[in-house]
Tab-separated table of C-alpha atoms in Angstrom:
chain	number	residue	atom	x	y	z
A	1	MET	CA	-13.098	5.032	-18.964
A	2	GLU	CA	-12.123	7.816	-21.325
A	3	GLU	CA	-12.796	10.363	-18.599
A	4	ALA	CA	-10.427	8.519	-16.269
A	5	LYS	CA	-7.724	8.341	-18.955
A	6	GLU	CA	-8.100	12.046	-19.605
A	7	PHE	CA	-7.880	12.835	-15.879
A	8	LEU	CA	-4.662	10.813	-15.543
A	9	GLN	CA	-3.032	12.268	-18.671
A	10	LEU	CA	0.106	14.279	-17.875
A	11	ASN	CA	0.705	17.706	-19.327
A	12	LYS	CA	4.097	18.498	-20.897
A	13	GLU	CA	5.619	19.879	-17.689
A	14	GLU	CA	4.446	16.882	-15.637
A	15	ALA	CA	5.722	14.432	-18.263
A	16	GLU	CA	9.155	16.106	-18.200
A	17	SER	CA	9.254	15.895	-14.382
A	18	VAL	CA	8.374	12.201	-14.478
A	19	SER	CA	10.989	11.503	-17.160
A	20	ARG	CA	13.696	12.917	-14.844
A	21	LEU	CA	12.836	10.508	-12.009
A	22	THR	CA	15.368	7.815	-11.225
A	23	ILE	CA	13.715	4.552	-10.210
A	24	HIS	CA	16.210	1.955	-9.049
A	25	PRO	CA	15.367	-1.730	-9.521
A	26	HIS	CA	13.799	-3.431	-6.537
A	27	ARG	CA	16.158	-5.800	-4.700
A	28	LEU	CA	13.824	-8.593	-3.633
A	29	GLY	CA	14.395	-9.655	-0.033
A	30	PHE	CA	16.695	-6.709	0.755
A	31	GLN	CA	14.365	-3.735	0.753
A	32	CYS	CA	10.707	-2.766	0.494
A	33	SER	CA	9.330	-2.098	-2.936
A	34	PHE	CA	7.876	1.326	-3.719
A	35	TYR	CA	4.436	-0.273	-3.494
A	36	GLU	CA	5.055	-1.792	-0.043
A	37	ASP	CA	6.599	1.425	1.281
A	38	PHE	CA	3.734	3.531	-0.079
A	39	ALA	CA	1.051	1.302	1.428
A	40	LEU	CA	2.655	0.242	4.709
A	41	ARG	CA	4.757	3.217	5.803
A	42	GLY	CA	3.613	4.181	9.290
A	43	ILE	CA	2.157	0.851	10.390
A	44	ARG	CA	3.166	-0.144	13.912
A	45	VAL	CA	3.126	-3.715	15.180
A	46	ASP	CA	1.775	-3.673	18.733
A	47	SER	CA	1.559	-7.370	19.569
A	48	VAL	CA	2.562	-10.672	17.965
A	49	GLN	CA	1.414	-14.081	19.192
A	50	PRO	CA	1.055	-17.397	17.359
A	51	GLY	CA	-1.689	-16.813	14.776
A	52	PHE	CA	-2.290	-13.222	15.881
A	53	VAL	CA	-0.837	-9.826	14.987
A	54	SER	CA	-2.194	-6.510	16.288
A	55	CYS	CA	-1.178	-3.312	14.496
A	56	THR	CA	-1.830	0.406	14.815
A	57	PHE	CA	-2.019	2.582	11.727
A	58	ARG	CA	-2.646	6.314	11.453
A	59	VAL	CA	-4.443	7.026	8.176
A	60	PRO	CA	-2.160	9.187	5.989
A	61	PRO	CA	-3.454	11.521	3.249
A	62	ARG	CA	-1.891	9.327	0.526
A	63	LEU	CA	-4.327	6.481	1.290
A	64	THR	CA	-7.590	8.426	1.545
A	65	ASP	CA	-10.473	8.657	-0.884
A	66	LYS	CA	-12.137	11.903	-1.953
A	67	SER	CA	-14.207	11.912	1.269
A	68	GLY	CA	-11.124	11.785	3.494
A	69	ASN	CA	-11.693	8.163	4.510
A	70	LEU	CA	-9.187	5.341	4.287
A	71	ALA	CA	-9.777	4.053	0.752
A	72	THR	CA	-11.332	0.586	0.539
A	73	GLY	CA	-8.515	-0.545	-1.757
A	74	ALA	CA	-5.988	0.534	0.860
A	75	VAL	CA	-7.864	-1.492	3.495
A	76	ALA	CA	-7.762	-4.578	1.270
A	77	ASN	CA	-4.061	-4.006	0.614
A	78	LEU	CA	-3.266	-3.677	4.333
A	79	VAL	CA	-5.206	-6.869	5.090
A	80	ASP	CA	-3.325	-8.658	2.306
A	81	GLU	CA	0.129	-7.447	3.379
A	82	VAL	CA	-0.328	-8.000	7.114
A	83	GLY	CA	-2.103	-11.311	6.511
A	84	GLY	CA	0.762	-12.433	4.292
A	85	ALA	CA	3.218	-11.599	7.063
A	86	ILE	CA	1.346	-13.908	9.422
A	87	VAL	CA	1.785	-16.971	7.196
A	88	HIS	CA	5.353	-16.126	6.176
A	89	VAL	CA	8.096	-18.368	7.526
A	90	GLU	CA	11.670	-17.101	7.042
A	91	GLY	CA	13.557	-19.199	4.509
A	92	LEU	CA	10.490	-20.902	3.022
A	93	THR	CA	8.841	-19.976	-0.262
A	94	MET	CA	5.349	-18.516	-0.165
A	95	ASN	CA	3.444	-21.137	-2.170
A	96	VAL	CA	0.069	-20.602	-0.548
A	97	SER	CA	-3.361	-19.367	-1.525
A	98	VAL	CA	-5.259	-17.096	0.807
A	99	ASP	CA	-8.984	-16.419	0.835
A	100	MET	CA	-9.813	-13.012	2.294
A	101	SER	CA	-13.220	-11.752	3.337
A	102	ILE	CA	-13.367	-8.112	4.375
A	103	SER	CA	-16.473	-6.524	5.882
A	104	PHE	CA	-16.550	-2.731	5.822
A	105	LEU	CA	-18.531	-1.861	8.955
A	106	GLY	CA	-17.284	1.689	9.401
A	107	THR	CA	-14.870	4.242	8.019
A	108	ALA	CA	-11.416	5.250	9.161
A	109	LYS	CA	-10.859	8.983	8.805
A	110	LEU	CA	-7.664	10.862	8.010
A	111	ASN	CA	-5.251	10.776	10.974
């Protein structure tokens, strides 16, 4: 854990750059959050039918692991976000629990 903390520690120049960033508050329901934009940017919805959504996604460098594969956490996040869109009904609150089971049978490479 200490090694990870040390790796993520910013030097003085990096800390100054970060301190100059302007992060505007997220306006729920009006725009994507930074998190949603980071994870979902580039996804394309190909087909929508009752209970079914088919998407295409080109693996960007920001979501790869050190081997150049789509990171497993990014896969889980995509499943969660797209799965949540399937059960979403406009105007109703999302008071549901979802059980996800993801099997990693192969890897998705960069691009």
